[in-house]
CSV table of C-alpha atoms in Angstrom, one decimal:
chain,number,residue,atom,x,y,z
A,1,MET,CA,44.5,140.2,-248.6
A,2,SER,CA,45.9,137.5,-246.5
A,3,GLY,CA,48.8,139.8,-245.8
A,4,ILE,CA,46.6,142.7,-244.7
A,5,ILE,CA,44.7,140.2,-242.4
A,6,GLY,CA,47.7,138.5,-240.9
A,7,ARG,CA,49.0,142.2,-240.0
A,8,THR,CA,45.8,143.1,-238.6
A,9,MET,CA,45.5,140.1,-236.3
A,10,ALA,CA,49.1,140.8,-235.2
A,11,ASN,CA,48.5,144.2,-234.4
A,12,ARG,CA,45.8,143.0,-231.8
A,13,ARG,CA,48.2,140.6,-230.1
A,14,ILE,CA,51.2,142.7,-230.2
A,15,SER,CA,51.1,144.1,-226.8
A,16,ASP,CA,50.6,140.7,-225.0
A,17,LEU,CA,53.3,139.4,-227.4
A,18,ASN,CA,55.6,142.4,-226.2
A,19,LYS,CA,54.8,141.7,-222.5
A,20,PHE,CA,55.6,137.9,-223.0
A,21,LEU,CA,58.8,138.7,-224.9
A,22,VAL,CA,60.1,141.0,-222.0
A,23,GLY,CA,59.1,138.7,-219.3
A,24,SER,CA,60.6,135.8,-221.1
A,25,ARG,CA,64.2,137.0,-221.7
A,26,VAL,CA,67.1,137.5,-219.4
A,27,PHE,CA,69.2,140.5,-220.2
A,28,ALA,CA,72.7,141.2,-219.2
A,29,SER,CA,73.4,143.2,-216.1
A,30,ARG,CA,74.7,146.6,-216.3
A,31,THR,CA,76.4,149.0,-214.1
A,32,TYR,CA,76.4,152.8,-214.5
A,33,SER,CA,78.5,155.3,-212.1
A,34,SER,CA,76.2,158.4,-212.4
A,35,ALA,CA,72.7,156.9,-212.2
A,36,VAL,CA,70.0,158.3,-209.7
A,37,LYS,CA,67.0,156.3,-210.9
A,38,GLU,CA,66.0,153.8,-213.3
A,39,MET,CA,63.7,154.1,-216.3
A,40,THR,CA,62.6,151.7,-219.0
A,41,VAL,CA,63.6,152.1,-222.7
A,42,ARG,CA,59.8,152.4,-223.6
A,43,ASP,CA,59.5,155.5,-221.3
A,44,ALA,CA,62.7,157.1,-222.2
A,45,LEU,CA,61.8,156.9,-225.9
A,46,ASN,CA,58.3,158.3,-224.9
A,47,SER,CA,59.5,161.0,-222.9
A,48,ALA,CA,61.9,162.1,-225.5
A,49,LEU,CA,59.1,162.4,-228.1
A,50,ASP,CA,56.9,164.3,-225.5
A,51,GLU,CA,59.6,166.8,-224.8
A,52,GLU,CA,60.6,167.4,-228.3
A,53,MET,CA,56.8,167.8,-229.4
A,54,SER,CA,56.4,170.4,-226.5
A,55,ALA,CA,59.6,172.3,-227.6
A,56,ASP,CA,58.9,172.4,-231.0
A,57,PRO,CA,55.4,172.7,-232.8
A,58,LYS,CA,56.8,171.6,-236.2
A,59,VAL,CA,57.2,167.9,-234.7
A,60,PHE,CA,54.5,165.3,-235.3
A,61,VAL,CA,54.4,161.9,-235.3
A,62,MET,CA,52.8,159.5,-237.9
A,63,GLY,CA,52.2,155.9,-238.2
A,64,GLU,CA,49.9,152.7,-237.7
A,65,GLU,CA,48.0,152.6,-234.6
A,66,VAL,CA,50.3,155.5,-233.1
A,67,GLY,CA,47.2,157.6,-231.7
A,68,GLU,CA,43.9,155.8,-230.6
A,69,TYR,CA,45.7,152.6,-229.9
A,70,GLN,CA,48.6,154.7,-228.1
A,71,GLY,CA,51.4,152.6,-230.2
A,72,ALA,CA,51.9,149.1,-230.8
A,73,TYR,CA,54.7,149.3,-228.2
A,74,LYS,CA,53.1,152.2,-226.1
A,75,ILE,CA,55.7,154.4,-227.2
A,76,THR,CA,53.5,157.0,-228.2
A,77,LYS,CA,51.2,156.6,-225.2
A,78,GLY,CA,49.4,159.7,-224.1
A,79,LEU,CA,50.8,161.9,-227.1
A,80,LEU,CA,47.3,162.3,-228.8
A,81,THR,CA,45.5,163.1,-225.9
A,82,LYS,CA,48.2,166.2,-225.2
A,83,TYR,CA,48.9,167.0,-228.9
A,84,GLY,CA,45.7,166.1,-230.7
A,85,PRO,CA,45.2,164.3,-234.2
A,86,GLN,CA,46.9,167.0,-236.3
A,87,ARG,CA,50.2,166.1,-234.7
A,88,VAL,CA,49.7,162.3,-233.6
A,89,ILE,CA,48.4,160.9,-237.1
A,90,ASP,CA,47.1,157.3,-237.5
A,91,THR,CA,47.6,155.9,-240.8
A,92,PRO,CA,46.0,152.9,-242.9
A,93,ILE,CA,48.2,150.0,-243.4
A,94,THR,CA,50.1,152.0,-246.1
A,95,GLU,CA,53.8,152.5,-245.4
A,96,ALA,CA,54.8,153.8,-248.9
A,97,GLY,CA,51.8,156.4,-248.4
A,98,PHE,CA,52.7,157.9,-245.3
A,99,THR,CA,56.6,157.7,-245.5
A,100,GLY,CA,55.9,159.6,-248.8
A,101,ILE,CA,53.7,161.9,-246.7
A,102,GLY,CA,56.4,162.3,-244.1
A,103,VAL,CA,59.0,163.1,-246.5
A,104,GLY,CA,57.1,165.9,-248.4
A,105,ALA,CA,56.0,167.4,-245.2
A,106,ALA,CA,60.0,167.4,-244.1
A,107,TYR,CA,60.5,169.3,-247.4
A,108,HIS,CA,58.4,172.1,-246.5
A,109,GLY,CA,60.2,172.5,-243.1
A,110,LEU,CA,58.1,170.2,-240.5
A,111,ARG,CA,60.0,167.5,-238.4
A,112,PRO,CA,58.0,164.1,-238.8
A,113,VAL,CA,58.8,161.0,-236.8
A,114,ILE,CA,57.7,158.1,-238.9
A,115,GLU,CA,56.9,155.2,-237.0
A,116,PHE,CA,57.0,151.5,-238.4
A,117,MET,CA,55.5,148.8,-236.6
A,118,THR,CA,58.6,146.7,-237.4
A,119,PHE,CA,61.3,148.1,-239.7
A,120,ASN,CA,60.8,144.8,-241.9
A,121,PHE,CA,57.9,147.1,-242.9
A,122,SER,CA,60.0,149.9,-244.2
A,123,MET,CA,60.8,147.7,-247.2
A,124,GLN,CA,57.2,148.8,-248.5
A,125,ALA,CA,58.7,152.7,-248.3
A,126,ILE,CA,62.4,151.9,-249.1
A,127,ASP,CA,62.1,154.2,-252.2
A,128,HIS,CA,60.8,157.2,-250.1
A,129,ILE,CA,63.8,156.7,-247.3
A,130,ILE,CA,66.7,156.2,-250.0
A,131,ASN,CA,65.6,158.2,-253.0
A,132,SER,CA,63.2,160.9,-251.5
A,133,ALA,CA,64.8,161.6,-248.2
A,134,ALA,CA,68.4,160.3,-248.2
A,135,LYS,CA,69.4,161.9,-251.6
A,136,SER,CA,67.6,164.9,-251.8
A,137,ASN,CA,70.0,167.4,-250.0
A,138,TYR,CA,72.8,166.3,-252.3
A,139,MET,CA,70.7,166.6,-255.5
A,140,SER,CA,69.3,169.9,-254.5
A,141,ALA,CA,73.0,171.1,-254.0
A,142,GLY,CA,71.9,171.7,-250.3
A,143,GLN,CA,68.8,173.7,-251.1
A,144,ILE,CA,66.5,170.9,-249.6
A,145,SER,CA,67.0,169.7,-246.1
A,146,VAL,CA,64.8,166.8,-244.9
A,147,PRO,CA,64.4,166.7,-241.2
A,148,ILE,CA,62.7,163.3,-240.5
A,149,VAL,CA,63.3,160.5,-238.3
A,150,PHE,CA,62.2,157.0,-239.4
A,151,ARG,CA,61.8,154.9,-236.1
A,152,GLY,CA,60.9,151.7,-234.9
A,153,PRO,CA,61.6,148.1,-233.7
A,154,ASN,CA,64.4,146.5,-235.6
A,155,GLY,CA,66.1,142.9,-235.7
A,156,ALA,CA,65.0,139.5,-234.1
A,157,ALA,CA,62.2,139.5,-231.4
A,158,ALA,CA,60.9,136.0,-230.6
A,159,GLY,CA,58.9,133.5,-232.4
A,160,VAL,CA,57.7,136.3,-235.0
A,161,GLY,CA,59.5,134.4,-238.2
A,162,ALA,CA,61.8,135.3,-241.2
A,163,GLN,CA,59.6,138.1,-242.3
A,164,HIS,CA,59.7,140.1,-239.0
A,165,SER,CA,63.0,139.4,-237.4
A,166,GLN,CA,65.5,141.0,-240.0
A,167,CYS,CA,68.3,143.6,-238.9
A,168,TYR,CA,68.2,146.4,-241.5
A,169,ALA,CA,71.4,148.4,-239.6
A,170,ALA,CA,73.7,147.3,-242.7
A,171,TRP,CA,71.0,148.0,-245.3
A,172,TYR,CA,70.5,151.6,-244.3
A,173,GLY,CA,74.1,152.2,-242.9
A,174,ALA,CA,75.2,151.5,-246.6
A,175,CYS,CA,73.3,154.7,-248.1
A,176,PRO,CA,74.8,158.0,-248.3
A,177,GLY,CA,72.7,161.0,-246.7
A,178,LEU,CA,71.2,159.0,-244.1
A,179,LYS,CA,72.1,158.8,-240.4
A,180,VAL,CA,71.6,155.4,-238.6
A,181,LEU,CA,71.4,155.1,-234.7
A,182,ALA,CA,70.9,152.1,-232.6
A,183,PRO,CA,70.4,152.6,-228.9
A,184,TYR,CA,70.9,150.2,-226.1
A,185,SER,CA,70.0,151.7,-222.8
A,186,SER,CA,67.4,154.2,-221.9
A,187,GLU,CA,69.9,157.0,-221.7
A,188,ASP,CA,70.8,156.0,-225.3
A,189,ALA,CA,67.4,156.3,-226.2
A,190,ARG,CA,66.4,159.6,-225.0
A,191,GLY,CA,69.6,161.3,-226.1
A,192,LEU,CA,70.0,159.8,-229.5
A,193,LEU,CA,66.1,160.0,-230.2
A,194,LYS,CA,66.3,163.7,-229.2
A,195,ALA,CA,69.6,164.3,-231.3
A,196,ALA,CA,67.7,162.5,-234.4
A,197,ILE,CA,64.6,164.7,-234.0
A,198,ARG,CA,66.6,168.0,-233.9
A,199,ASP,CA,69.0,167.0,-236.9
A,200,PRO,CA,68.5,168.7,-240.1
A,201,ASP,CA,69.0,165.2,-242.0
A,202,PRO,CA,66.7,162.3,-242.2
A,203,VAL,CA,67.7,159.7,-239.5
A,204,VAL,CA,66.9,156.0,-239.2
A,205,PHE,CA,66.5,155.0,-235.7
A,206,LEU,CA,66.6,151.1,-234.9
A,207,GLU,CA,65.0,150.1,-231.5
A,208,ASN,CA,64.8,146.6,-230.2
A,209,GLU,CA,61.6,145.0,-229.2
A,210,LEU,CA,63.0,143.0,-226.5
A,211,LEU,CA,64.5,146.3,-224.8
A,212,TYR,CA,61.4,148.3,-224.5
A,213,GLY,CA,60.2,146.9,-221.2
A,214,GLU,CA,64.2,146.6,-219.7
A,215,SER,CA,64.8,149.3,-217.0
A,216,PHE,CA,68.3,151.0,-217.0
A,217,PRO,CA,69.8,153.5,-214.4
A,218,ILE,CA,69.7,157.1,-216.0
A,219,SER,CA,71.7,159.9,-214.7
A,220,ALA,CA,70.0,163.2,-213.9
A,221,GLU,CA,71.6,165.1,-216.8
A,222,ALA,CA,69.9,162.4,-218.9
A,223,LEU,CA,66.4,163.6,-217.6
A,224,ASP,CA,67.0,167.1,-218.5
A,225,SER,CA,64.9,168.3,-221.7
A,226,SER,CA,68.1,169.8,-223.0
A,227,PHE,CA,69.8,166.4,-222.9
A,228,SER,CA,71.0,164.9,-226.5
A,229,LEU,CA,73.9,162.6,-227.4
A,230,PRO,CA,76.3,163.4,-230.2
A,231,ILE,CA,75.5,161.8,-233.5
A,232,GLY,CA,78.4,159.6,-234.6
A,233,LYS,CA,80.0,158.9,-231.0
A,234,ALA,CA,80.4,155.6,-229.5
A,235,LYS,CA,80.5,154.8,-225.8
A,236,ILE,CA,82.9,152.5,-224.0
A,237,GLU,CA,80.5,150.7,-221.6
A,238,ARG,CA,83.5,148.7,-220.1
A,239,GLU,CA,87.2,149.4,-220.2
A,240,GLY,CA,89.5,146.8,-220.8
A,241,LYS,CA,93.0,146.1,-221.6
A,242,ASP,CA,93.1,142.5,-223.6
A,243,VAL,CA,90.5,142.6,-226.3
A,244,THR,CA,88.0,145.0,-227.8
A,245,ILE,CA,84.4,144.0,-228.2
A,246,THR,CA,82.2,146.2,-230.5
A,247,ALA,CA,78.4,145.7,-230.6
A,248,PHE,CA,75.1,147.8,-231.0
A,249,SER,CA,71.4,147.5,-229.8
A,250,LYS,CA,70.8,144.4,-227.8
A,251,MET,CA,74.0,142.6,-228.4
A,252,VAL,CA,75.7,145.3,-226.1
A,253,GLY,CA,74.1,143.6,-223.0
A,254,TYR,CA,75.1,140.4,-224.6
A,255,ALA,CA,78.8,141.7,-224.7
A,256,LEU,CA,78.8,143.0,-221.3
A,257,LYS,CA,77.7,139.8,-219.8
A,258,ALA,CA,80.3,138.0,-221.8
A,259,ALA,CA,83.0,140.4,-220.3
A,260,GLU,CA,81.8,139.7,-216.9
A,261,ILE,CA,82.1,135.9,-217.5
A,262,LEU,CA,85.7,136.6,-219.2
A,263,ALA,CA,86.8,138.7,-216.1
A,264,LYS,CA,86.6,135.6,-213.9
A,265,GLU,CA,89.0,133.9,-216.1
A,266,GLY,CA,91.4,136.5,-216.2
A,267,ILE,CA,90.5,138.4,-219.5
A,268,SER,CA,89.8,142.1,-219.3
A,269,ALA,CA,87.3,142.9,-222.3
A,270,GLU,CA,86.6,146.5,-223.4
A,271,VAL,CA,83.0,146.7,-224.6
A,272,ILE,CA,82.1,149.4,-227.1
A,273,ASN,CA,78.4,150.2,-227.6
A,274,LEU,CA,78.5,151.7,-231.1
A,275,ARG,CA,75.3,153.8,-230.8
A,276,SER,CA,75.8,155.2,-234.1
A,277,ILE,CA,75.8,153.0,-237.3
A,278,ARG,CA,76.2,155.9,-239.7
A,279,PRO,CA,78.5,157.7,-239.1
A,280,LEU,CA,80.7,155.3,-237.5
A,281,ASP,CA,83.0,156.1,-235.0
A,282,ARG,CA,86.0,154.8,-236.3
A,283,PRO,CA,88.6,156.9,-234.2
A,284,ALA,CA,87.1,155.0,-230.9
A,285,ILE,CA,87.0,151.8,-232.3
A,286,ASN,CA,90.7,152.2,-233.7
A,287,ALA,CA,92.0,153.6,-230.5
A,288,SER,CA,90.6,150.7,-228.5
A,289,VAL,CA,92.1,148.1,-231.0
A,290,ARG,CA,95.4,149.9,-230.6
A,291,LYS,CA,95.4,149.5,-226.8
A,292,THR,CA,93.9,145.9,-226.7
A,293,ASN,CA,95.5,144.4,-229.7
A,294,ARG,CA,92.4,142.1,-230.3
A,295,LEU,CA,89.0,142.6,-231.8
A,296,VAL,CA,85.6,140.7,-231.7
A,297,THR,CA,82.7,142.4,-233.5
A,298,VAL,CA,79.2,141.5,-232.6
A,299,GLU,CA,75.7,141.9,-234.2
A,300,GLU,CA,72.4,140.2,-235.0
A,301,GLY,CA,72.5,140.9,-238.8
A,302,PHE,CA,73.6,138.5,-241.6
A,303,PRO,CA,77.4,138.1,-241.9
A,304,GLN,CA,77.9,139.3,-245.5
A,305,HIS,CA,78.5,143.2,-245.9
A,306,GLY,CA,77.5,143.6,-242.3
A,307,VAL,CA,78.2,146.2,-239.9
A,308,GLY,CA,81.0,144.1,-238.4
A,309,ALA,CA,82.7,143.7,-241.9
A,310,GLU,CA,82.9,147.4,-242.0
A,311,ILE,CA,84.5,147.5,-238.5
A,312,CYS,CA,86.9,144.9,-239.6
A,313,ALA,CA,87.9,146.8,-242.9
A,314,SER,CA,88.4,150.0,-240.9
A,315,VAL,CA,90.6,148.2,-238.4
A,316,VAL,CA,92.8,146.4,-241.1
A,317,GLU,CA,93.0,149.7,-243.1
A,318,GLU,CA,94.2,152.0,-240.2
A,319,SER,CA,95.6,149.7,-237.2
A,320,PHE,CA,96.8,146.2,-238.8
A,321,GLU,CA,100.0,146.6,-237.4
A,322,TYR,CA,98.5,146.5,-234.0
A,323,LEU,CA,96.8,143.4,-234.3
A,324,ASP,CA,98.2,140.5,-232.4
A,325,ALA,CA,95.3,137.9,-233.7
A,326,PRO,CA,92.9,137.5,-236.5
A,327,ILE,CA,89.8,139.6,-236.0
A,328,GLU,CA,86.6,137.3,-235.0
A,329,ARG,CA,82.9,138.4,-236.4
A,330,ILE,CA,80.0,137.4,-234.4
A,331,THR,CA,76.6,137.6,-236.5
A,332,GLY,CA,73.5,135.8,-236.9
A,333,ALA,CA,73.4,132.8,-239.1
A,334,ASP,CA,73.4,133.5,-243.1
A,335,VAL,CA,69.8,132.1,-243.3
A,336,PRO,CA,66.3,133.4,-243.1
A,337,MET,CA,65.2,133.3,-239.3
A,338,PRO,CA,63.7,130.0,-238.4
A,339,TYR,CA,60.4,130.0,-236.8
A,340,ALA,CA,61.1,127.0,-234.4
A,341,ALA,CA,62.6,128.2,-231.1
A,342,ASN,CA,65.4,125.9,-230.7
A,343,LEU,CA,66.6,126.8,-234.3
A,344,GLU,CA,65.9,130.5,-233.9
A,345,ARG,CA,68.3,130.5,-230.8
A,346,LEU,CA,70.9,128.9,-232.9
A,347,ALA,CA,70.4,131.6,-235.5
A,348,VAL,CA,71.2,134.6,-233.6
A,349,PRO,CA,74.4,135.3,-231.5
A,350,GLN,CA,74.5,134.2,-227.7
A,351,VAL,CA,76.7,135.1,-224.7
A,352,GLU,CA,78.7,132.0,-225.0
A,353,ASP,CA,79.3,132.5,-228.8
A,354,ILE,CA,81.1,135.9,-227.5
A,355,VAL,CA,83.0,134.3,-224.6
A,356,ARG,CA,84.2,131.5,-227.1
A,357,ALA,CA,85.5,134.0,-229.9
A,358,VAL,CA,87.4,136.3,-227.2
A,359,LYS,CA,89.2,133.1,-226.1
A,360,ARG,CA,90.1,132.2,-229.4
A,361,VAL,CA,91.4,135.7,-230.1
A,362,CYS,CA,93.4,135.9,-226.8
A,363,TYR,CA,94.7,132.0,-227.7
A,364,ARG,CA,92.9,130.6,-224.6
A,365,SER,CA,91.0,128.2,-226.6
A,366,SER,CA,91.5,126.1,-229.5
A,367,LYS,CA,87.3,125.6,-230.1
């Protein structure tokens, strides 16, 4: 009962918290060559959902407060009015229940988009995500497709404690049968969500709460209703020749900011936005390392068995002879997320952590 009361109170405060979080953080600057206007990540996700629901009557949205309240983070704003309660379905606080219903609907050819208020709550439904969705195509010898998207905010926000701050990229990225995406910019959000909804397989779509209110330049191509991005392809956000930095979600912005600082000190960093955790774009990562001869991986998740660890393994297996320095991994601390703001900052990667790691692999610093 105490858990239900706590989550109900959190629901009431969540929009105000989101506004505070967006206003209280400074995000790294970005440059795009073909941009014609700006769009927030929130609007990019909303427009992608709207366009895919308009294009395909089999697409529907289900989750807590997605309808009448228009989404805890307003990602589903306006969809209930436009598409009605049969396609924008409010649920009780029962992740296991509505996730199972969504998987069953996907078995029968519908295309559900299941929203978790935070991916931490997906643990209540992980049996359906892994055993019912991810494995069914293989176990049915290809007879059952499961075109379903599980989406919502992932990773650390600010001041929400250990049970609401975990990154699930490595958790779901380890499971065959799932595709796992983690957008950074508005263009990522639009293109990858559209691709996820159209995909015949289950997709885990990991957003970031602190990016929802961020505006990014977006190209005219990305605003077209037919636009989508390929799943499994990374993007080089900034070219460089001295070191490769891989990152995903919010950490891409931190990596870009670090690259700007490093450029002033004569270090040219190549920043790769992974976009896709599973499948991982190993060819793009290894091609970059073979050019720069150094690698720093960045992620918010725990260090053991993380996304960065998998990248390190790939590079050691395929490009070891090209490395001129040991690989550096920047991760979250190996502890549950502290609640205190000063300790929380120490528990997640910061721009200065990336700068120091790059200097170490470039033999520019002994610290």
